Amino acid sequence: MRPEIGDEEIALVTETLRSGWITQGPRVRELEAEFCAATGAGHAIAVANCTAALHLALHVLDIGPGDEVIVPPHSYIATANAVLYLGATPRFVDIDPLTLNLDPFKAAAAITPRTKAILVAHQVGRPANLAALSDLARRHRIALVEDAACAAGSRYQDQPIGGNRWSSLVCFSFHPRKIISTGDGGMITTDRADLAARLRLLRQHGMSVTDLQRHGSKTVVSEEYTVLGYNYRLTDVQAAIGLAQLRKMPALVSRRREIAALYDAAFAGLPGITLFEEPAEARWNQQTYLIRLTGRTLQERDAFMQRLLDEGIASRRGIMSIHREPAYTTRFGLQHFPESEAASDQCVCLPLYTQMTAREINRVIEAVRRLAPH
Ligand SMILES: *Cc1c(COP(=O)(O)O)cnc(C)c1O
């Protein structure tokens, strides 16, 4: 991945720096309004990163000690960490190997009287089965939260991810590895005004009056600190980058899909390689292009990555299995989720960034065809 930062970002950042307002203020408000327009969400709350977004999303659902939250083990570690921050227990449920997303049937079997929520990740931006998960959550009267860190610009059943048709809260990341970036940054969308109000309070120290309100007031206003809050603000400098990025998002997604289609055509039918298809009911932003070396060992996968690197082509391992990390084995012992583990060991992320030239794309294609084990 390589972020695409151009003159538009630089101009807006310069203007913001000259404005004298550089932390959360008018630019953040503008970004939130444009994010609502882009996703169809009722409310958008900008925060420092997606990890903070996940923490606050579970917090406003009043999740705490004694509660269980169903999470996929096959995700970035922040997904499950958010549950631990609140003293609750992440209940890992294995993935569907064809989609790499939480398996709704396995999730149904894991619900207990303590289950408060399902936290589903749209892995590599590929929308999970929201219809089935939302139905499951509704039947058990528990919340559904989306970790859409990778899924800005993806669509599910003809609606943008983040539109809150299926879940209570959707969390996005603006890290440089994601579709659009502000350096670091995040966003939460929700249709519930009560949750939005609590999120705004919690992201800024629990402060009853924002800096922007105080600054705009003709009378002296003093703030109150009504709840234990956090400093999870996005700055106006970051929001300026985000505004330029968000306006480019449709073009960025189209270009990624073009490159992915070239890869798909070139690798289709290669023995020993499994590709990931776009779900019929979704439009995938192609945040990460994964191939799977089916049946291969971790060592064979790493050797393939090394052969690519020897030719100057950087790849990355597939998505991690959170339950295997020491931060989790020391708490919960050794758990096993065979589909997640096999996918972690066999998948490779290939280079995919919007500025790739035809020559670079062809170099990757040629190298993968020649060097993949078969
Ligand atoms: C990147 C990522 C995160 C963390 O996002 P940050 O903005 O870096 O905190 C969380 N969940 C998933 C699935 C991710 O890919």
GROMACS .gro file of C-alpha atoms and ligand atoms in nm:
model
  389
    1MET     CA    1   0.000   0.000   0.000
    2ARG     CA    2   0.106   0.352  -0.071
    3PRO     CA    3  -0.122   0.644   0.025
    4GLU     CA    4  -0.216   0.880  -0.258
    5ILE     CA    5  -0.150   1.229  -0.124
    6GLY     CA    6  -0.170   1.509  -0.379
    7ASP     CA    7  -0.202   1.884  -0.418
    8GLU     CA    8  -0.560   1.885  -0.284
    9GLU     CA    9  -0.451   1.745   0.054
   10ILE     CA   10  -0.153   1.980   0.072
   11ALA     CA   11  -0.366   2.287  -0.014
   12LEU     CA   12  -0.632   2.207   0.248
   13VAL     CA   13  -0.372   2.133   0.516
   14THR     CA   14  -0.194   2.462   0.440
   15GLU     CA   15  -0.521   2.653   0.461
   16THR     CA   16  -0.603   2.482   0.791
   17LEU     CA   17  -0.259   2.554   0.941
   18ARG     CA   18  -0.296   2.920   0.845
   19SER     CA   19  -0.647   2.935   0.996
   20GLY     CA   20  -0.511   2.916   1.349
   21TRP     CA   21  -0.742   2.628   1.436
   22ILE     CA   22  -0.542   2.306   1.431
   23THR     CA   23  -0.705   2.064   1.678
   24GLN     CA   24  -1.068   1.941   1.666
   25GLY     CA   25  -1.279   2.222   1.526
   26PRO     CA   26  -1.455   2.331   1.205
   27ARG     CA   27  -1.265   2.093   0.972
   28VAL     CA   28  -1.355   1.792   1.184
   29ARG     CA   29  -1.719   1.900   1.170
   30GLU     CA   30  -1.695   1.935   0.792
   31LEU     CA   31  -1.538   1.590   0.757
   32GLU     CA   32  -1.813   1.438   0.971
   33ALA     CA   33  -2.082   1.601   0.755
   34GLU     CA   34  -1.922   1.478   0.432
   35PHE     CA   35  -1.875   1.130   0.579
   36CYS     CA   36  -2.248   1.119   0.660
   37ALA     CA   37  -2.324   1.221   0.302
   38ALA     CA   38  -2.087   0.956   0.162
   39THR     CA   39  -2.224   0.670   0.374
   40GLY     CA   40  -2.586   0.771   0.434
   41ALA     CA   41  -2.527   0.763   0.810
   42GLY     CA   42  -2.730   0.980   1.046
   43HIS     CA   43  -2.430   1.077   1.260
   44ALA     CA   44  -2.054   1.055   1.214
   45ILE     CA   45  -1.811   1.109   1.502
   46ALA     CA   46  -1.443   1.153   1.416
   47VAL     CA   47  -1.186   1.004   1.653
   48ALA     CA   48  -0.810   0.954   1.677
   49ASN     CA   49  -0.804   0.606   1.517
   50CYS     CA   50  -1.020   0.299   1.465
   51THR     CA   51  -0.898   0.137   1.787
   52ALA     CA   52  -1.040   0.433   1.980
   53ALA     CA   53  -1.357   0.407   1.769
   54LEU     CA   54  -1.401   0.040   1.863
   55HIS     CA   55  -1.333   0.114   2.231
   56LEU     CA   56  -1.595   0.392   2.242
   57ALA     CA   57  -1.849   0.195   2.035
   58LEU     CA   58  -1.845  -0.091   2.287
   59HIS     CA   59  -1.834   0.159   2.575
   60VAL     CA   60  -2.160   0.333   2.473
   61LEU     CA   61  -2.327  -0.009   2.450
   62ASP     CA   62  -2.240  -0.038   2.823
   63ILE     CA   63  -2.026  -0.346   2.774
   64GLY     CA   64  -1.815  -0.428   3.078
   65PRO     CA   65  -1.683  -0.696   3.312
   66GLY     CA   66  -1.880  -1.022   3.295
   67ASP     CA   67  -1.999  -0.955   2.938
   68GLU     CA   68  -1.893  -1.153   2.632
   69VAL     CA   69  -1.849  -1.009   2.283
   70ILE     CA   70  -1.828  -1.239   1.983
   71VAL     CA   71  -1.528  -1.147   1.766
   72PRO     CA   72  -1.343  -1.316   1.479
   73PRO     CA   73  -0.994  -1.440   1.573
   74HIS     CA   74  -0.895  -1.362   1.213
   75SER     CA   75  -0.851  -0.985   1.230
   76TYR     CA   76  -0.612  -0.716   1.335
   77ILE     CA   77  -0.548  -0.743   1.709
   78ALA     CA   78  -0.724  -0.410   1.780
   79THR     CA   79  -1.063  -0.574   1.714
   80ALA     CA   80  -1.032  -0.799   2.020
   81ASN     CA   81  -0.827  -0.552   2.227
   82ALA     CA   82  -1.125  -0.314   2.233
   83VAL     CA   83  -1.325  -0.580   2.419
   84LEU     CA   84  -1.044  -0.629   2.673
   85TYR     CA   85  -1.014  -0.253   2.736
   86LEU     CA   86  -1.365  -0.267   2.885
   87GLY     CA   87  -1.293  -0.567   3.104
   88ALA     CA   88  -1.523  -0.786   2.893
   89THR     CA   89  -1.430  -1.121   2.735
   90PRO     CA   90  -1.371  -1.163   2.362
   91ARG     CA   91  -1.543  -1.484   2.258
   92PHE     CA   92  -1.362  -1.593   1.941
   93VAL     CA   93  -1.568  -1.757   1.668
   94ASP     CA   94  -1.397  -1.909   1.364
   95ILE     CA   95  -1.430  -1.771   1.013
   96ASP     CA   96  -1.578  -1.900   0.690
   97PRO     CA   97  -1.267  -1.996   0.486
   98LEU     CA   98  -1.423  -1.878   0.159
   99THR     CA   99  -1.482  -1.523   0.282
  100LEU     CA  100  -1.235  -1.494   0.575
  101ASN     CA  101  -1.520  -1.331   0.766
  102LEU     CA  102  -1.707  -1.437   1.080
  103ASP     CA  103  -1.922  -1.744   1.014
  104PRO     CA  104  -2.282  -1.659   1.115
  105PHE     CA  105  -2.364  -2.026   1.189
  106LYS     CA  106  -2.069  -2.064   1.424
  107ALA     CA  107  -2.158  -1.727   1.581
  108ALA     CA  108  -2.511  -1.850   1.652
  109ALA     CA  109  -2.371  -2.153   1.834
  110ALA     CA  110  -2.146  -1.935   2.052
  111ILE     CA  111  -2.415  -1.708   2.196
  112THR     CA  112  -2.458  -1.744   2.573
  113PRO     CA  113  -2.668  -1.551   2.827
  114ARG     CA  114  -2.360  -1.331   2.878
  115THR     CA  115  -2.323  -1.232   2.511
  116LYS     CA  116  -2.379  -0.857   2.479
  117ALA     CA  117  -2.270  -0.795   2.121
  118ILE     CA  118  -2.125  -0.931   1.799
  119LEU     CA  119  -1.828  -0.735   1.666
  120VAL     CA  120  -1.784  -0.830   1.302
  121ALA     CA  121  -1.488  -0.721   1.088
  122HIS     CA  122  -1.517  -0.668   0.713
  123GLN     CA  123  -1.186  -0.835   0.647
  124VAL     CA  124  -0.969  -0.670   0.379
  125GLY     CA  125  -1.272  -0.450   0.310
  126ARG     CA  126  -1.480  -0.742   0.185
  127PRO     CA  127  -1.827  -0.705   0.340
  128ALA     CA  128  -1.929  -0.978   0.584
  129ASN     CA  129  -2.272  -1.142   0.578
  130LEU     CA  130  -2.450  -0.850   0.746
  131ALA     CA  131  -2.801  -0.977   0.671
  132ALA     CA  132  -2.744  -1.305   0.859
  133LEU     CA  133  -2.552  -1.145   1.147
  134SER     CA  134  -2.803  -0.865   1.191
  135ASP     CA  135  -3.086  -1.117   1.197
  136LEU     CA  136  -2.900  -1.325   1.456
  137ALA     CA  137  -2.835  -1.019   1.675
  138ARG     CA  138  -3.198  -0.909   1.655
  139ARG     CA  139  -3.329  -1.254   1.750
  140HIS     CA  140  -3.107  -1.263   2.059
  141ARG     CA  141  -3.158  -0.892   2.144
  142ILE     CA  142  -2.787  -0.821   2.134
  143ALA     CA  143  -2.601  -0.546   1.949
  144LEU     CA  144  -2.416  -0.578   1.620
  145VAL     CA  145  -2.109  -0.356   1.573
  146GLU     CA  146  -1.906  -0.338   1.251
  147ASP     CA  147  -1.527  -0.312   1.249
  148ALA     CA  148  -1.515  -0.146   0.908
  149ALA     CA  149  -1.152  -0.033   0.949
  150CYS     CA  150  -1.079  -0.156   0.595
  151ALA     CA  151  -1.424  -0.112   0.444
  152ALA     CA  152  -1.471   0.258   0.360
  153GLY     CA  153  -1.601   0.273   0.003
  154SER     CA  154  -1.734  -0.085   0.005
  155ARG     CA  155  -2.104  -0.148  -0.045
  156TYR     CA  156  -2.340  -0.415   0.082
  157GLN     CA  157  -2.676  -0.476  -0.084
  158ASP     CA  158  -2.640  -0.151  -0.275
  159GLN     CA  159  -2.570   0.065   0.029
  160PRO     CA  160  -2.238   0.204   0.146
  161ILE     CA  161  -2.083   0.036   0.449
  162GLY     CA  162  -2.146   0.276   0.736
  163GLY     CA  163  -2.509   0.345   0.651
  164ASN     CA  164  -2.622   0.175   0.974
  165ARG     CA  165  -2.899  -0.028   0.817
  166TRP     CA  166  -2.767  -0.349   0.977
  167SER     CA  167  -2.589  -0.252   1.296
  168SER     CA  168  -2.585   0.003   1.580
  169LEU     CA  169  -2.235   0.138   1.520
  170VAL     CA  170  -1.975   0.121   1.241
  171CYS     CA  171  -1.605   0.198   1.301
  172PHE     CA  172  -1.359   0.310   1.032
  173SER     CA  173  -0.981   0.359   1.018
  174PHE     CA  174  -0.785   0.627   0.831
  175HIS     CA  175  -0.446   0.460   0.882
  176PRO     CA  176  -0.226   0.466   0.567
  177ARG     CA  177  -0.296   0.094   0.514
  178LYS     CA  178  -0.664   0.167   0.458
  179ILE     CA  179  -0.863   0.308   0.165
  180ILE     CA  180  -0.834   0.673   0.269
  181SER     CA  181  -0.590   0.810   0.522
  182THR     CA  182  -0.536   1.103   0.756
  183GLY     CA  183  -0.202   0.963   0.883
  184ASP     CA  184  -0.388   0.820   1.178
  185GLY     CA  185  -0.760   0.871   1.225
  186GLY     CA  186  -1.096   0.707   1.264
  187MET     CA  187  -1.472   0.757   1.240
  188ILE     CA  188  -1.781   0.609   1.403
  189THR     CA  189  -2.120   0.620   1.231
  190THR     CA  190  -2.454   0.559   1.397
  191ASP     CA  191  -2.819   0.641   1.336
  192ARG     CA  192  -2.888   0.677   1.707
  193ALA     CA  193  -2.874   1.036   1.833
  194ASP     CA  194  -2.835   0.921   2.195
  195LEU     CA  195  -2.526   0.713   2.114
  196ALA     CA  196  -2.383   0.994   1.899
  197ALA     CA  197  -2.416   1.243   2.185
  198ARG     CA  198  -2.238   1.008   2.428
  199LEU     CA  199  -1.962   0.939   2.176
  200ARG     CA  200  -1.901   1.315   2.130
  201LEU     CA  201  -1.875   1.357   2.506
  202LEU     CA  202  -1.645   1.058   2.558
  203ARG     CA  203  -1.399   1.148   2.283
  204GLN     CA  204  -1.329   1.484   2.445
  205HIS     CA  205  -1.270   1.423   2.816
  206GLY     CA  206  -1.643   1.406   2.899
  207MET     CA  207  -1.657   1.782   2.847
  208SER     CA  208  -2.009   1.929   2.827
  209VAL     CA  209  -1.915   2.221   2.597
  210THR     CA  210  -1.687   2.182   2.296
  211ASP     CA  211  -1.406   2.425   2.215
  212LEU     CA  212  -1.597   2.524   1.903
  213GLN     CA  213  -1.914   2.609   2.100
  214ARG     CA  214  -1.719   2.806   2.358
  215HIS     CA  215  -1.526   2.993   2.091
  216GLY     CA  216  -1.848   3.085   1.905
  217SER     CA  217  -2.036   3.203   2.214
  218LYS     CA  218  -2.113   3.569   2.285
  219THR     CA  219  -2.134   3.498   2.656
  220VAL     CA  220  -1.887   3.340   2.895
  221VAL     CA  221  -1.946   2.964   2.913
  222SER     CA  222  -1.779   2.720   3.147
  223GLU     CA  223  -1.769   2.351   3.078
  224GLU     CA  224  -1.850   2.065   3.309
  225TYR     CA  225  -1.698   1.716   3.306
  226THR     CA  226  -1.999   1.493   3.336
  227VAL     CA  227  -1.847   1.147   3.278
  228LEU     CA  228  -1.503   0.986   3.271
  229GLY     CA  229  -1.391   1.063   2.916
  230TYR     CA  230  -1.085   1.023   2.697
  231ASN     CA  231  -0.877   1.233   2.464
  232TYR     CA  232  -0.966   1.054   2.140
  233ARG     CA  233  -0.985   1.367   1.922
  234LEU     CA  234  -0.897   1.387   1.556
  235THR     CA  235  -0.723   1.716   1.477
  236ASP     CA  236  -0.836   1.970   1.217
  237VAL     CA  237  -0.502   1.919   1.036
  238GLN     CA  238  -0.585   1.550   0.998
  239ALA     CA  239  -0.945   1.629   0.903
  240ALA     CA  240  -0.816   1.854   0.623
  241ILE     CA  241  -0.627   1.558   0.476
  242GLY     CA  242  -0.937   1.345   0.529
  243LEU     CA  243  -1.165   1.585   0.340
  244ALA     CA  244  -0.944   1.577   0.032
  245GLN     CA  245  -0.911   1.198   0.061
  246LEU     CA  246  -1.285   1.141   0.105
  247ARG     CA  247  -1.361   1.344  -0.209
  248LYS     CA  248  -1.122   1.115  -0.401
  249MET     CA  249  -1.253   0.793  -0.249
  250PRO     CA  250  -1.472   0.684  -0.543
  251ALA     CA  251  -1.178   0.726  -0.783
  252LEU     CA  252  -0.938   0.545  -0.546
  253VAL     CA  253  -1.179   0.252  -0.513
  254SER     CA  254  -1.234   0.230  -0.891
  255ARG     CA  255  -0.861   0.223  -0.958
  256ARG     CA  256  -0.805  -0.048  -0.693
  257ARG     CA  257  -1.083  -0.256  -0.847
  258GLU     CA  258  -0.927  -0.218  -1.192
  259ILE     CA  259  -0.590  -0.349  -1.071
  260ALA     CA  260  -0.755  -0.631  -0.874
  261ALA     CA  261  -0.946  -0.735  -1.188
  262LEU     CA  262  -0.616  -0.758  -1.379
  263TYR     CA  263  -0.470  -0.976  -1.102
  264ASP     CA  264  -0.784  -1.192  -1.093
  265ALA     CA  265  -0.767  -1.254  -1.467
  266ALA     CA  266  -0.395  -1.332  -1.457
  267PHE     CA  267  -0.410  -1.572  -1.161
  268ALA     CA  268  -0.738  -1.749  -1.240
  269GLY     CA  269  -0.679  -2.119  -1.278
  270LEU     CA  270  -0.318  -2.110  -1.152
  271PRO     CA  271  -0.269  -2.444  -0.975
  272GLY     CA  272  -0.236  -2.418  -0.598
  273ILE     CA  273  -0.364  -2.060  -0.577
  274THR     CA  274  -0.705  -1.967  -0.442
  275LEU     CA  275  -0.844  -1.620  -0.510
  276PHE     CA  276  -1.112  -1.438  -0.313
  277GLU     CA  277  -1.426  -1.353  -0.507
  278GLU     CA  278  -1.645  -1.050  -0.466
  279PRO     CA  279  -1.962  -1.151  -0.276
  280ALA     CA  280  -2.272  -1.141  -0.498
  281GLU     CA  281  -2.450  -0.897  -0.267
  282ALA     CA  282  -2.153  -0.661  -0.221
  283ARG     CA  283  -1.915  -0.426  -0.395
  284TRP     CA  284  -1.564  -0.478  -0.257
  285ASN     CA  285  -1.322  -0.184  -0.230
  286GLN     CA  286  -1.022  -0.419  -0.275
  287GLN     CA  287  -0.847  -0.268   0.027
  288THR     CA  288  -0.604  -0.563   0.020
  289TYR     CA  289  -0.540  -0.814  -0.258
  290LEU     CA  290  -0.492  -1.157  -0.102
  291ILE     CA  291  -0.403  -1.485  -0.263
  292ARG     CA  292  -0.406  -1.815  -0.081
  293LEU     CA  293  -0.145  -2.086  -0.134
  294THR     CA  294  -0.393  -2.363  -0.065
  295GLY     CA  295  -0.255  -2.664   0.121
  296ARG     CA  296   0.089  -2.506   0.168
  297THR     CA  297   0.274  -2.468   0.498
  298LEU     CA  298   0.375  -2.146   0.668
  299GLN     CA  299   0.738  -2.217   0.564
  300GLU     CA  300   0.642  -2.260   0.198
  301ARG     CA  301   0.440  -1.938   0.210
  302ASP     CA  302   0.729  -1.745   0.368
  303ALA     CA  303   0.973  -1.891   0.112
  304PHE     CA  304   0.747  -1.765  -0.168
  305MET     CA  305   0.738  -1.419  -0.009
  306GLN     CA  306   1.120  -1.426   0.014
  307ARG     CA  307   1.151  -1.517  -0.357
  308LEU     CA  308   0.929  -1.218  -0.440
  309LEU     CA  309   1.135  -0.991  -0.215
  310ASP     CA  310   1.458  -1.111  -0.379
  311GLU     CA  311   1.314  -0.966  -0.701
  312GLY     CA  312   1.227  -0.638  -0.530
  313ILE     CA  313   0.857  -0.715  -0.480
  314ALA     CA  314   0.735  -0.660  -0.123
  315SER     CA  315   0.442  -0.870  -0.007
  316ARG     CA  316   0.290  -0.916   0.336
  317ARG     CA  317   0.163  -1.215   0.531
  318GLY     CA  318  -0.212  -1.271   0.550
  319ILE     CA  319  -0.433  -1.159   0.836
  320MET     CA  320  -0.320  -1.258   1.184
  321SER     CA  321  -0.487  -1.506   1.417
  322ILE     CA  322  -0.529  -1.296   1.732
  323HIS     CA  323  -0.570  -1.592   1.969
  324ARG     CA  324  -0.214  -1.711   1.893
  325GLU     CA  325  -0.049  -1.389   2.015
  326PRO     CA  326   0.114  -1.391   2.362
  327ALA     CA  327  -0.116  -1.108   2.479
  328TYR     CA  328  -0.399  -1.361   2.438
  329THR     CA  329  -0.238  -1.697   2.515
  330THR     CA  330  -0.120  -1.564   2.852
  331ARG     CA  331  -0.480  -1.466   2.937
  332PHE     CA  332  -0.683  -1.743   2.777
  333GLY     CA  333  -0.438  -2.030   2.716
  334LEU     CA  334  -0.392  -2.191   2.378
  335GLN     CA  335  -0.716  -2.181   2.181
  336HIS     CA  336  -0.757  -2.326   1.833
  337PHE     CA  337  -0.952  -2.192   1.537
  338PRO     CA  338  -0.839  -2.407   1.244
  339GLU     CA  339  -0.988  -2.199   0.961
  340SER     CA  340  -0.835  -1.878   1.092
  341GLU     CA  341  -0.495  -2.040   1.151
  342ALA     CA  342  -0.479  -2.204   0.808
  343ALA     CA  343  -0.576  -1.877   0.637
  344SER     CA  344  -0.316  -1.682   0.838
  345ASP     CA  345  -0.045  -1.928   0.736
  346GLN     CA  346  -0.136  -1.959   0.368
  347CYS     CA  347  -0.237  -1.610   0.255
  348VAL     CA  348  -0.015  -1.345   0.101
  349CYS     CA  349  -0.103  -0.979   0.034
  350LEU     CA  350   0.030  -0.863  -0.302
  351PRO     CA  351   0.128  -0.504  -0.385
  352LEU     CA  352  -0.175  -0.293  -0.471
  353TYR     CA  353  -0.173   0.086  -0.471
  354THR     CA  354  -0.349   0.334  -0.693
  355GLN     CA  355  -0.034   0.480  -0.849
  356MET     CA  356   0.086   0.139  -0.981
  357THR     CA  357   0.193   0.157  -1.345
  358ALA     CA  358   0.103  -0.107  -1.604
  359ARG     CA  359   0.468  -0.214  -1.596
  360GLU     CA  360   0.463  -0.264  -1.218
  361ILE     CA  361   0.137  -0.458  -1.234
  362ASN     CA  362   0.277  -0.685  -1.504
  363ARG     CA  363   0.598  -0.739  -1.307
  364VAL     CA  364   0.397  -0.863  -1.009
  365ILE     CA  365   0.182  -1.084  -1.230
  366GLU     CA  366   0.481  -1.237  -1.405
  367ALA     CA  367   0.670  -1.297  -1.079
  368VAL     CA  368   0.373  -1.458  -0.902
  369ARG     CA  369   0.306  -1.689  -1.197
  370ARG     CA  370   0.671  -1.793  -1.209
  371LEU     CA  371   0.750  -1.813  -0.835
  372ALA     CA  372   0.431  -1.943  -0.670
  373PRO     CA  373   0.469  -2.302  -0.555
  374HIS     CA  374   0.277  -2.547  -0.773
  375LIG     C1  375  -0.638  -0.140   1.084
  375LIG     C2  376  -0.740  -0.210   1.160
  375LIG     C3  377  -0.777  -0.168   1.288
  375LIG     C4  378  -0.704  -0.060   1.362
  375LIG     O1  379  -0.716   0.067   1.304
  375LIG     P1  380  -0.634   0.190   1.363
  375LIG     O2  381  -0.694   0.308   1.295
  375LIG     O3  382  -0.490   0.168   1.325
  375LIG     O4  383  -0.653   0.193   1.510
  375LIG     C5  384  -0.881  -0.234   1.351
  375LIG     N1  385  -0.944  -0.337   1.292
  375LIG     C6  386  -0.912  -0.382   1.169
  375LIG     C7  387  -0.988  -0.494   1.107
  375LIG     C8  388  -0.806  -0.321   1.100
  375LIG     O5  389  -0.772  -0.368   0.978
   0.00000   0.00000   0.00000
